[in-house]
C-alpha cells in the first residue's frame, strides 16, 4: 500500500467527472488499498474520493468510526433517498485549513458495490450521511465550497493558502 499525495485546489483533476468501475481487477484493489492508507494517514480524514489522488474512477472510501477501524468502500455508488436537510460544518482534505457551514441531508439511503463487485444498500445518518454526500460530490467533480457564496468561498480559499504556506515553512 502506498500513501498517495492528496491534491488541493485549484488542481483541475479535482473537477473531473469519474468513470464507472467495470473491472474488479488488481488495479482496482491496489487503488482501494492506497486510498484507505492515504485516508488513515490524514489527520481527521473520514473520507477520500479517487479524484483527490488524481484517479478518475467512481471509487470512494469512508470511515467515520471513532477508532477508525470500520472502512467502507463505495464503488459506482448512488443516493436512492435522502431527507432532513440540516446545516453542518464541513471541511475537505483537498481544501485544507478551512471549513464552512453547508446544507446536507441528515439521512440518506444509498446503493453501492463492494470491492468484489457485490451490490449492497445502506442507510446513513449524521456524519456518515454527510460523508457519503461529500464523497459522491467529489466523484462528479464537485467540492463543498461550490455551495458557498463567493465571499465565503474566498475566505475558505484564503484560509487554505495560509495553511499551505505555513505547512511548507515547516518542511
Ligand atoms: Ni473532500
CSV table of N, CA and C and ligand atoms in Angstrom, one decimal:
chain,number,residue,atom,x,y,z
A,1,UNK,N,0.8,-1.2,0.0
A,1,UNK,CA,0.0,0.0,0.0
A,1,UNK,C,0.9,1.2,0.0
A,2,UNK,N,0.4,2.3,-0.6
A,2,UNK,CA,1.1,3.5,-0.8
A,2,UNK,C,0.3,4.7,-0.3
A,3,UNK,N,0.9,5.6,0.4
A,3,UNK,CA,0.2,6.8,0.8
A,3,UNK,C,0.4,7.7,-0.4
A,4,UNK,N,-0.7,8.1,-1.0
A,4,UNK,CA,-0.7,9.0,-2.2
A,4,UNK,C,-0.8,10.4,-1.8
A,5,UNK,N,-0.4,11.3,-2.7
A,5,UNK,CA,-0.5,12.7,-2.5
A,5,UNK,C,-1.9,13.2,-2.7
A,6,UNK,N,-2.4,13.9,-1.7
A,6,UNK,CA,-3.8,14.4,-1.8
A,6,UNK,C,-3.8,15.8,-2.6
A,7,UNK,N,-4.4,15.8,-3.7
A,7,UNK,CA,-4.5,17.1,-4.5
A,7,UNK,C,-5.2,18.1,-3.7
A,8,UNK,N,-4.8,19.4,-3.9
A,8,UNK,CA,-5.5,20.5,-3.3
A,8,UNK,C,-5.9,21.5,-4.4
A,9,UNK,N,-6.9,22.3,-4.1
A,9,UNK,CA,-7.3,23.4,-5.0
A,9,UNK,C,-6.1,24.2,-5.5
A,10,UNK,N,-6.1,24.7,-6.7
A,10,UNK,CA,-7.1,24.6,-7.7
A,10,UNK,C,-6.7,23.5,-8.8
A,11,UNK,N,-6.2,22.3,-8.3
A,11,UNK,CA,-5.8,21.3,-9.2
A,11,UNK,C,-7.1,20.8,-10.1
A,12,UNK,N,-6.9,20.9,-11.4
A,12,UNK,CA,-8.1,20.6,-12.3
A,12,UNK,C,-8.6,19.2,-12.2
A,13,UNK,N,-7.7,18.3,-11.7
A,13,UNK,CA,-8.1,16.9,-11.6
A,13,UNK,C,-9.2,16.7,-10.5
A,14,UNK,N,-9.4,17.7,-9.6
A,14,UNK,CA,-10.5,17.6,-8.7
A,14,UNK,C,-11.8,17.9,-9.3
A,15,UNK,N,-11.8,18.4,-10.6
A,15,UNK,CA,-13.0,18.8,-11.2
A,15,UNK,C,-13.5,17.7,-12.3
A,16,UNK,N,-12.8,16.6,-12.3
A,16,UNK,CA,-13.1,15.5,-13.3
A,16,UNK,C,-14.4,14.8,-12.8
A,17,UNK,N,-15.2,14.4,-13.8
A,17,UNK,CA,-16.3,13.5,-13.6
A,17,UNK,C,-15.8,12.1,-13.8
A,18,UNK,N,-15.9,11.3,-12.8
A,18,UNK,CA,-15.3,9.9,-12.9
A,18,UNK,C,-16.1,9.0,-13.7
A,19,UNK,N,-15.4,7.9,-14.1
A,19,UNK,CA,-15.9,6.8,-14.9
A,19,UNK,C,-16.4,5.7,-13.9
A,20,UNK,N,-17.5,5.0,-14.4
A,20,UNK,CA,-17.9,3.9,-13.5
A,20,UNK,C,-16.9,2.8,-13.6
A,21,UNK,N,-16.8,2.1,-12.5
A,21,UNK,CA,-15.9,0.9,-12.5
A,21,UNK,C,-16.5,-0.3,-13.2
A,22,UNK,N,-15.8,-0.9,-14.1
A,22,UNK,CA,-16.4,-2.1,-14.8
A,22,UNK,C,-15.5,-3.3,-14.5
A,23,UNK,N,-14.3,-3.1,-14.0
A,23,UNK,CA,-13.4,-4.3,-13.8
A,23,UNK,C,-12.9,-4.3,-12.3
A,24,UNK,N,-13.2,-5.4,-11.7
A,24,UNK,CA,-12.8,-5.5,-10.2
A,24,UNK,C,-11.4,-6.3,-10.2
A,25,UNK,N,-10.4,-5.7,-10.8
A,25,UNK,CA,-9.2,-6.4,-11.0
A,25,UNK,C,-8.1,-5.9,-10.0
A,26,UNK,N,-6.9,-6.3,-10.1
A,26,UNK,CA,-5.9,-6.0,-9.2
A,26,UNK,C,-5.6,-4.5,-9.2
A,27,UNK,N,-5.8,-3.8,-10.3
A,27,UNK,CA,-5.6,-2.4,-10.4
A,27,UNK,C,-6.5,-1.7,-9.4
A,28,UNK,N,-7.8,-2.1,-9.4
A,28,UNK,CA,-8.8,-1.5,-8.5
A,28,UNK,C,-8.5,-1.8,-7.1
A,29,UNK,N,-8.1,-3.1,-6.8
A,29,UNK,CA,-7.8,-3.4,-5.4
A,29,UNK,C,-6.6,-2.6,-4.9
A,30,UNK,N,-5.6,-2.4,-5.7
A,30,UNK,CA,-4.5,-1.5,-5.3
A,30,UNK,C,-4.9,-0.1,-5.0
A,31,UNK,N,-5.8,0.4,-5.9
A,31,UNK,CA,-6.3,1.8,-5.8
A,31,UNK,C,-7.0,1.9,-4.4
A,32,UNK,N,-7.9,0.9,-4.1
A,32,UNK,CA,-8.7,1.0,-2.9
A,32,UNK,C,-7.7,0.9,-1.7
A,33,UNK,N,-6.7,0.0,-1.7
A,33,UNK,CA,-5.8,-0.1,-0.6
A,33,UNK,C,-5.0,1.2,-0.4
A,34,UNK,N,-4.6,1.8,-1.5
A,34,UNK,CA,-3.9,3.1,-1.4
A,34,UNK,C,-4.8,4.2,-0.9
A,35,UNK,N,-6.0,4.2,-1.3
A,35,UNK,CA,-7.0,5.2,-0.8
A,35,UNK,C,-7.2,5.1,0.7
A,36,UNK,N,-7.3,3.8,1.2
A,36,UNK,CA,-7.5,3.6,2.6
A,36,UNK,C,-6.3,4.1,3.4
A,37,UNK,N,-5.1,3.7,2.9
A,37,UNK,CA,-3.9,4.1,3.6
A,37,UNK,C,-3.8,5.7,3.6
A,38,UNK,N,-4.1,6.3,2.5
A,38,UNK,CA,-4.0,7.7,2.4
A,38,UNK,C,-5.0,8.4,3.3
A,39,UNK,N,-6.2,7.9,3.4
A,39,UNK,CA,-7.2,8.5,4.3
A,39,UNK,C,-6.8,8.3,5.7
A,40,UNK,N,-6.3,7.2,6.1
A,40,UNK,CA,-5.9,6.9,7.5
A,40,UNK,C,-4.7,7.8,7.9
A,41,UNK,N,-3.9,8.1,6.9
A,41,UNK,CA,-2.7,8.9,7.2
A,41,UNK,C,-3.0,10.3,7.4
A,42,UNK,N,-4.2,10.8,6.9
A,42,UNK,CA,-4.6,12.2,7.0
A,42,UNK,C,-5.2,12.4,8.3
A,43,UNK,N,-4.8,13.4,9.1
A,43,UNK,CA,-5.4,13.7,10.4
A,43,UNK,C,-6.9,14.1,10.1
A,44,UNK,N,-7.8,13.5,10.9
A,44,UNK,CA,-9.2,13.8,10.8
A,44,UNK,C,-9.9,13.4,9.4
A,45,UNK,N,-9.2,12.6,8.7
A,45,UNK,CA,-9.7,12.2,7.4
A,45,UNK,C,-10.8,11.1,7.6
A,46,UNK,N,-12.0,11.4,7.2
A,46,UNK,CA,-13.1,10.4,7.4
A,46,UNK,C,-13.6,9.9,6.0
A,47,UNK,N,-13.0,10.5,5.0
A,47,UNK,CA,-13.4,10.0,3.7
A,47,UNK,C,-12.4,10.5,2.6
A,48,UNK,N,-12.3,9.7,1.5
A,48,UNK,CA,-11.5,10.1,0.4
A,48,UNK,C,-12.1,9.6,-0.9
A,49,UNK,N,-12.0,10.5,-1.9
A,49,UNK,CA,-12.6,10.1,-3.2
A,49,UNK,C,-11.4,10.0,-4.2
A,50,UNK,N,-11.6,9.2,-5.2
A,50,UNK,CA,-10.5,8.9,-6.1
A,50,UNK,C,-9.9,10.1,-6.8
A,51,UNK,N,-10.8,11.1,-7.1
A,51,UNK,CA,-10.4,12.3,-7.8
A,51,UNK,C,-9.3,13.0,-6.9
A,52,UNK,N,-9.4,12.9,-5.6
A,52,UNK,CA,-8.4,13.6,-4.7
A,52,UNK,C,-7.0,13.1,-4.8
A,53,UNK,N,-6.8,11.9,-5.4
A,53,UNK,CA,-5.5,11.4,-5.7
A,53,UNK,C,-5.2,11.3,-7.2
A,54,UNK,N,-6.1,12.0,-8.0
A,54,UNK,CA,-5.8,12.1,-9.4
A,54,UNK,C,-6.3,10.9,-10.2
A,55,UNK,N,-7.2,10.1,-9.6
A,55,UNK,CA,-7.8,8.9,-10.4
A,55,UNK,C,-9.2,9.2,-10.8
A,56,UNK,N,-9.6,8.7,-12.0
A,56,UNK,CA,-10.9,9.1,-12.5
A,56,UNK,C,-11.9,8.0,-12.5
A,57,UNK,N,-11.8,7.1,-11.5
A,57,UNK,CA,-12.8,6.0,-11.3
A,57,UNK,C,-13.7,6.4,-10.1
A,58,UNK,N,-15.0,5.8,-10.3
A,58,UNK,CA,-16.0,6.1,-9.3
A,58,UNK,C,-15.8,5.3,-8.0
A,59,UNK,N,-14.8,5.7,-7.2
A,59,UNK,CA,-14.5,5.0,-6.0
A,59,UNK,C,-14.3,6.0,-4.9
A,60,UNK,N,-14.8,5.7,-3.7
A,60,UNK,CA,-14.6,6.5,-2.5
A,60,UNK,C,-14.4,5.5,-1.3
A,61,UNK,N,-13.7,6.0,-0.3
A,61,UNK,CA,-13.6,5.2,1.0
A,61,UNK,C,-14.0,6.2,2.1
A,62,UNK,N,-14.7,5.6,3.1
A,62,UNK,CA,-15.2,6.3,4.2
A,62,UNK,C,-14.9,5.5,5.5
A,63,UNK,N,-14.6,6.2,6.6
A,63,UNK,CA,-14.6,5.6,7.9
A,63,UNK,C,-14.9,6.7,8.9
A,64,UNK,N,-16.1,6.6,9.5
A,64,UNK,CA,-16.5,7.6,10.5
A,64,UNK,C,-16.5,7.0,11.9
A,65,UNK,N,-15.9,5.8,12.0
A,65,UNK,CA,-15.8,5.2,13.4
A,65,UNK,C,-14.8,6.0,14.2
A,66,UNK,N,-15.0,6.0,15.6
A,66,UNK,CA,-14.2,6.7,16.5
A,66,UNK,C,-12.7,6.2,16.4
A,67,UNK,N,-12.6,4.9,16.3
A,67,UNK,CA,-11.2,4.3,16.3
A,67,UNK,C,-10.7,4.0,14.9
A,68,UNK,N,-11.4,4.5,13.9
A,68,UNK,CA,-11.0,4.3,12.5
A,68,UNK,C,-10.7,2.9,12.2
A,69,UNK,N,-11.6,2.0,12.5
A,69,UNK,CA,-11.4,0.6,12.2
A,69,UNK,C,-12.6,0.0,11.3
A,70,UNK,N,-13.4,0.9,10.8
A,70,UNK,CA,-14.6,0.4,10.0
A,70,UNK,C,-14.6,1.0,8.7
A,71,UNK,N,-13.7,0.6,7.8
A,71,UNK,CA,-13.7,1.2,6.4
A,71,UNK,C,-14.9,0.7,5.6
A,72,UNK,N,-15.4,1.6,4.8
A,72,UNK,CA,-16.5,1.3,3.9
A,72,UNK,C,-16.0,1.7,2.5
A,73,UNK,N,-16.2,0.8,1.5
A,73,UNK,CA,-15.8,1.1,0.2
A,73,UNK,C,-17.1,1.4,-0.7
A,74,UNK,N,-17.0,2.5,-1.4
A,74,UNK,CA,-18.1,2.9,-2.3
A,74,UNK,C,-17.7,2.9,-3.7
A,75,UNK,N,-18.3,2.0,-4.5
A,75,UNK,CA,-18.0,1.9,-5.9
A,75,UNK,C,-19.3,2.1,-6.7
A,76,UNK,N,-19.2,3.0,-7.7
A,76,UNK,CA,-20.4,3.3,-8.5
A,76,UNK,C,-21.6,3.6,-7.6
A,77,UNK,N,-21.4,4.2,-6.5
A,77,UNK,CA,-22.5,4.4,-5.5
A,77,UNK,C,-23.4,5.5,-6.0
A,78,UNK,N,-24.7,5.4,-5.6
A,78,UNK,CA,-25.7,6.4,-5.8
A,78,UNK,C,-26.6,6.5,-4.6
A,79,UNK,N,-27.1,7.8,-4.4
A,79,UNK,CA,-28.0,8.0,-3.3
A,79,UNK,C,-29.4,7.7,-3.9
A,80,UNK,N,-30.2,6.9,-3.2
A,80,UNK,CA,-31.5,6.5,-3.6
A,80,UNK,C,-32.6,7.4,-3.0
A,81,UNK,N,-32.4,7.8,-1.7
A,81,UNK,CA,-33.3,8.6,-1.0
A,81,UNK,C,-32.6,9.5,0.0
A,82,UNK,N,-33.1,10.6,0.3
A,82,UNK,CA,-32.5,11.5,1.3
A,82,UNK,C,-33.5,12.4,2.0
A,83,UNK,N,-33.3,12.7,3.2
A,83,UNK,CA,-34.3,13.6,3.9
A,83,UNK,C,-33.6,14.3,5.1
A,84,UNK,N,-34.4,15.3,5.7
A,84,UNK,CA,-33.9,16.1,6.8
A,84,UNK,C,-32.7,16.9,6.5
A,85,UNK,N,-32.9,18.0,5.8
A,85,UNK,CA,-31.8,18.9,5.4
A,85,UNK,C,-31.4,19.7,6.7
A,86,UNK,N,-30.1,19.6,7.0
A,86,UNK,CA,-29.6,20.3,8.1
A,86,UNK,C,-28.3,21.2,7.7
A,87,UNK,N,-27.9,22.1,8.5
A,87,UNK,CA,-26.7,22.9,8.2
A,87,UNK,C,-25.6,22.3,9.1
A,88,UNK,N,-24.5,22.0,8.5
A,88,UNK,CA,-23.4,21.3,9.2
A,88,UNK,C,-22.0,22.0,8.8
A,89,UNK,N,-21.1,21.8,9.8
A,89,UNK,CA,-19.7,22.3,9.5
A,89,UNK,C,-19.1,21.2,8.6
A,90,UNK,N,-18.4,21.7,7.5
A,90,UNK,CA,-17.8,20.8,6.6
A,90,UNK,C,-16.4,21.3,6.3
A,91,UNK,N,-15.5,20.3,6.0
A,91,UNK,CA,-14.1,20.6,5.6
A,91,UNK,C,-13.7,19.5,4.6
A,92,UNK,N,-12.6,19.7,4.0
A,92,UNK,CA,-12.2,18.8,2.9
A,92,UNK,C,-10.6,18.7,2.9
A,93,UNK,N,-10.1,17.5,2.7
A,93,UNK,CA,-8.7,17.3,2.7
A,93,UNK,C,-8.1,18.0,1.5
A,94,UNK,N,-8.9,18.3,0.5
A,94,UNK,CA,-8.4,19.0,-0.7
A,94,UNK,C,-8.5,20.5,-0.6
A,95,UNK,N,-9.1,21.0,0.5
A,95,UNK,CA,-9.1,22.4,0.8
A,95,UNK,C,-8.7,22.5,2.3
A,96,UNK,N,-7.4,22.1,2.6
A,96,UNK,CA,-7.0,22.0,3.9
A,96,UNK,C,-6.9,23.4,4.7
A,97,UNK,N,-7.2,23.3,6.0
A,97,UNK,CA,-7.1,24.5,6.8
A,97,UNK,C,-8.3,25.4,6.8
A,98,UNK,N,-9.3,25.0,6.0
A,98,UNK,CA,-10.6,25.8,6.0
A,98,UNK,C,-11.8,25.0,6.4
A,99,UNK,N,-12.9,25.7,6.6
A,99,UNK,CA,-14.1,25.0,6.8
A,99,UNK,C,-15.3,26.0,6.7
A,100,UNK,N,-16.5,25.4,6.5
A,100,UNK,CA,-17.6,26.3,6.4
A,100,UNK,C,-18.9,25.5,6.6
A,101,UNK,N,-20.0,26.2,6.9
A,101,UNK,CA,-21.3,25.5,7.0
A,101,UNK,C,-21.9,25.3,5.7
A,102,UNK,N,-22.4,24.1,5.5
A,102,UNK,CA,-23.2,23.8,4.2
A,102,UNK,C,-24.4,23.0,4.6
A,103,UNK,N,-25.3,22.9,3.6
A,103,UNK,CA,-26.6,22.2,3.8
A,103,UNK,C,-26.4,20.7,3.3
A,104,UNK,N,-26.8,19.8,4.1
A,104,UNK,CA,-26.7,18.4,3.7
A,104,UNK,C,-28.0,17.7,4.3
A,105,UNK,N,-28.3,16.5,3.6
A,105,UNK,CA,-29.4,15.7,4.2
A,105,UNK,C,-28.8,15.0,5.4
A,106,UNK,N,-29.6,14.9,6.5
A,106,UNK,CA,-29.1,14.2,7.7
A,106,UNK,C,-29.3,12.7,7.6
A,107,UNK,N,-30.0,12.3,6.6
A,107,UNK,CA,-30.3,10.8,6.4
A,107,UNK,C,-30.3,10.5,4.9
A,108,UNK,N,-29.5,9.5,4.5
A,108,UNK,CA,-29.5,9.1,3.1
A,108,UNK,C,-29.6,7.5,3.1
A,109,UNK,N,-30.2,7.1,2.0
A,109,UNK,CA,-30.1,5.6,1.7
A,109,UNK,C,-29.4,5.6,0.4
A,110,UNK,N,-28.3,4.7,0.3
A,110,UNK,CA,-27.6,4.6,-0.9
A,110,UNK,C,-27.3,3.2,-1.3
A,111,UNK,N,-27.0,3.0,-2.6
A,111,UNK,CA,-26.7,1.7,-3.1
A,111,UNK,C,-25.3,1.8,-3.7
A,112,UNK,N,-24.5,0.7,-3.5
A,112,UNK,CA,-23.1,0.7,-3.9
A,112,UNK,C,-22.7,-0.7,-4.2
A,113,UNK,N,-21.5,-0.8,-4.8
A,113,UNK,CA,-20.9,-2.1,-5.0
A,113,UNK,C,-19.7,-2.1,-4.0
A,114,UNK,N,-19.4,-3.4,-3.5
A,114,UNK,CA,-18.3,-3.5,-2.6
A,114,UNK,C,-17.0,-3.8,-3.5
A,115,UNK,N,-15.9,-4.1,-2.9
A,115,UNK,CA,-14.7,-4.2,-3.6
A,115,UNK,C,-14.6,-5.5,-4.5
A,116,UNK,N,-15.6,-6.4,-4.2
A,116,UNK,CA,-15.7,-7.6,-5.1
A,116,UNK,C,-16.7,-7.4,-6.2
A,117,UNK,N,-17.4,-6.3,-6.2
A,117,UNK,CA,-18.4,-6.0,-7.2
A,117,UNK,C,-19.8,-6.4,-6.8
A,118,UNK,N,-20.0,-6.8,-5.5
A,118,UNK,CA,-21.3,-7.2,-5.0
A,118,UNK,C,-22.1,-6.0,-4.5
A,119,UNK,N,-23.4,-5.9,-4.9
A,119,UNK,CA,-24.2,-4.8,-4.6
A,119,UNK,C,-24.7,-4.8,-3.2
A,120,UNK,N,-24.7,-3.6,-2.5
A,120,UNK,CA,-25.3,-3.5,-1.2
A,120,UNK,C,-26.0,-2.2,-1.1
A,121,UNK,N,-27.0,-2.2,-0.2
A,121,UNK,CA,-27.7,-0.9,0.1
A,121,UNK,C,-27.6,-0.6,1.6
A,122,UNK,N,-27.4,0.6,2.0
A,122,UNK,CA,-27.2,1.0,3.3
A,122,UNK,C,-27.9,2.4,3.6
A,123,UNK,N,-28.3,2.6,4.9
A,123,UNK,CA,-28.8,3.8,5.3
A,123,UNK,C,-27.7,4.5,6.2
A,124,UNK,N,-27.6,5.8,6.1
A,124,UNK,CA,-26.6,6.5,6.9
A,124,UNK,C,-27.2,7.8,7.5
A,125,UNK,N,-26.8,8.1,8.7
A,125,UNK,CA,-27.2,9.4,9.3
A,125,UNK,C,-26.0,10.2,9.8
A,126,UNK,N,-26.3,11.5,10.1
A,126,UNK,CA,-25.3,12.3,10.8
A,126,UNK,C,-24.0,12.4,9.9
A,127,UNK,N,-22.9,12.3,10.6
A,127,UNK,CA,-21.6,12.5,9.9
A,127,UNK,C,-21.4,11.5,8.8
A,128,UNK,N,-21.9,10.3,9.0
A,128,UNK,CA,-21.8,9.2,8.0
A,128,UNK,C,-22.6,9.7,6.7
A,129,UNK,N,-23.8,10.2,6.9
A,129,UNK,CA,-24.6,10.7,5.7
A,129,UNK,C,-23.9,11.8,5.1
A,130,UNK,N,-23.3,12.7,5.9
A,130,UNK,CA,-22.6,13.9,5.3
A,130,UNK,C,-21.4,13.4,4.5
A,131,UNK,N,-20.7,12.4,5.0
A,131,UNK,CA,-19.5,11.9,4.3
A,131,UNK,C,-19.9,11.3,2.9
A,132,UNK,N,-21.0,10.5,2.9
A,132,UNK,CA,-21.4,9.9,1.7
A,132,UNK,C,-21.7,11.0,0.6
A,133,UNK,N,-22.5,12.0,1.0
A,133,UNK,CA,-22.8,13.1,0.1
A,133,UNK,C,-21.6,13.8,-0.4
A,134,UNK,N,-20.7,14.1,0.5
A,134,UNK,CA,-19.4,14.8,0.2
A,134,UNK,C,-18.6,14.0,-0.8
A,135,UNK,N,-18.4,12.7,-0.5
A,135,UNK,CA,-17.5,11.9,-1.4
A,135,UNK,C,-18.2,11.7,-2.8
A,136,UNK,N,-19.5,11.5,-2.8
A,136,UNK,CA,-20.1,11.3,-4.1
A,136,UNK,C,-20.1,12.6,-4.9
A,137,UNK,N,-20.2,13.8,-4.3
A,137,UNK,CA,-19.9,15.1,-4.9
A,137,UNK,C,-18.6,15.1,-5.6
A,138,UNK,N,-17.5,14.7,-4.8
A,138,UNK,CA,-16.2,14.7,-5.4
A,138,UNK,C,-16.1,13.9,-6.7
A,139,UNK,N,-16.8,12.8,-6.7
A,139,UNK,CA,-16.7,11.9,-7.9
A,139,UNK,C,-17.4,12.4,-9.1
A,140,UNK,N,-18.2,13.5,-8.9
A,140,UNK,CA,-18.8,14.3,-10.0
A,140,UNK,C,-18.0,15.6,-10.2
A,141,UNK,N,-16.9,15.7,-9.6
A,141,UNK,CA,-16.1,17.0,-9.7
A,141,UNK,C,-16.5,18.1,-8.9
A,142,UNK,N,-17.4,17.9,-7.9
A,142,UNK,CA,-17.9,19.0,-7.1
A,142,UNK,C,-17.2,19.0,-5.7
A,143,UNK,N,-17.1,20.2,-5.2
A,143,UNK,CA,-16.5,20.4,-3.9
A,143,UNK,C,-17.5,21.2,-3.0
A,144,UNK,N,-17.4,21.0,-1.7
A,144,UNK,CA,-18.4,21.6,-0.8
A,144,UNK,C,-18.4,23.1,-0.9
A,145,UNK,N,-17.2,23.7,-1.3
A,145,UNK,CA,-17.1,25.2,-1.4
A,145,UNK,C,-18.0,25.7,-2.5
A,146,UNK,N,-18.4,24.8,-3.5
A,146,UNK,CA,-19.2,25.3,-4.6
A,146,UNK,C,-20.6,25.7,-4.1
A,147,UNK,N,-21.0,25.2,-2.9
A,147,UNK,CA,-22.3,25.6,-2.3
A,147,UNK,C,-22.2,27.0,-1.6
A,148,UNK,N,-21.0,27.6,-1.4
A,148,UNK,CA,-20.9,28.8,-0.7
A,148,UNK,C,-21.1,30.0,-1.5
A,149,UNK,N,-21.4,31.1,-0.9
A,149,UNK,CA,-21.4,32.4,-1.6
A,149,UNK,C,-19.9,32.7,-1.9
A,150,UNK,N,-19.7,33.6,-2.9
A,150,UNK,CA,-18.4,34.0,-3.3
A,150,UNK,C,-17.5,34.5,-2.2
A,151,UNK,N,-18.2,35.3,-1.3
A,151,UNK,CA,-17.5,35.9,-0.2
A,151,UNK,C,-17.0,34.8,0.8
A,152,UNK,N,-17.8,33.8,1.1
A,152,UNK,CA,-17.4,32.8,2.0
A,152,UNK,C,-16.4,31.8,1.3
A,153,UNK,N,-16.6,31.6,0.0
A,153,UNK,CA,-15.7,30.7,-0.7
A,153,UNK,C,-14.3,31.3,-0.7
A,154,UNK,N,-14.2,32.6,-1.0
A,154,UNK,CA,-12.9,33.3,-1.0
A,154,UNK,C,-12.2,33.2,0.4
A,155,UNK,N,-13.1,33.3,1.4
A,155,UNK,CA,-12.5,33.2,2.8
A,155,UNK,C,-11.9,31.9,3.0
A,156,UNK,N,-12.6,30.8,2.6
A,156,UNK,CA,-12.1,29.4,2.8
A,156,UNK,C,-10.8,29.2,2.0
A,157,UNK,N,-10.7,29.8,0.8
A,157,UNK,CA,-9.6,29.6,-0.1
A,157,UNK,C,-8.4,30.4,0.6
A,158,UNK,N,-8.6,31.5,1.1
A,158,UNK,CA,-7.6,32.3,1.8
A,158,UNK,C,-7.0,31.5,3.0
A,159,UNK,N,-8.0,30.9,3.8
A,159,UNK,CA,-7.5,30.0,4.9
A,159,UNK,C,-6.6,28.9,4.4
A,160,UNK,N,-7.0,28.3,3.3
A,160,UNK,CA,-6.2,27.2,2.7
A,160,UNK,C,-4.8,27.7,2.3
A,161,UNK,N,-4.8,28.8,1.6
A,161,UNK,CA,-3.5,29.3,1.2
A,161,UNK,C,-2.6,29.6,2.3
A,162,UNK,N,-3.1,30.2,3.4
A,162,UNK,CA,-2.3,30.4,4.6
A,162,UNK,C,-1.8,29.1,5.2
A,163,UNK,N,-2.7,28.1,5.3
A,163,UNK,CA,-2.4,26.8,5.9
A,163,UNK,C,-1.3,26.2,5.1
A,164,UNK,N,-1.4,26.2,3.7
A,164,UNK,CA,-0.4,25.6,2.9
A,164,UNK,C,1.0,26.3,3.0
A,165,UNK,N,0.9,27.6,3.1
A,165,UNK,CA,2.2,28.4,3.3
A,165,UNK,C,2.9,28.0,4.6
A,166,UNK,N,2.1,27.9,5.7
A,166,UNK,CA,2.7,27.5,7.0
A,166,UNK,C,3.2,26.1,6.9
A,167,UNK,N,2.5,25.2,6.3
A,167,UNK,CA,3.0,23.8,6.3
A,167,UNK,C,4.3,23.7,5.5
A,168,UNK,N,4.4,24.5,4.4
A,168,UNK,CA,5.6,24.4,3.6
A,168,UNK,C,6.8,24.9,4.4
A,169,UNK,N,6.5,26.0,5.2
A,169,UNK,CA,7.6,26.5,6.0
A,169,UNK,C,8.2,25.5,7.1
A,170,UNK,N,7.3,24.6,7.5
A,170,UNK,CA,7.7,23.6,8.5
A,170,UNK,C,8.6,22.6,7.9
A,171,UNK,N,8.6,22.4,6.6
A,171,UNK,CA,9.3,21.4,5.8
A,171,UNK,C,8.8,20.0,6.4
B,1,LIG,NI1,-13.4,16.3,0.4
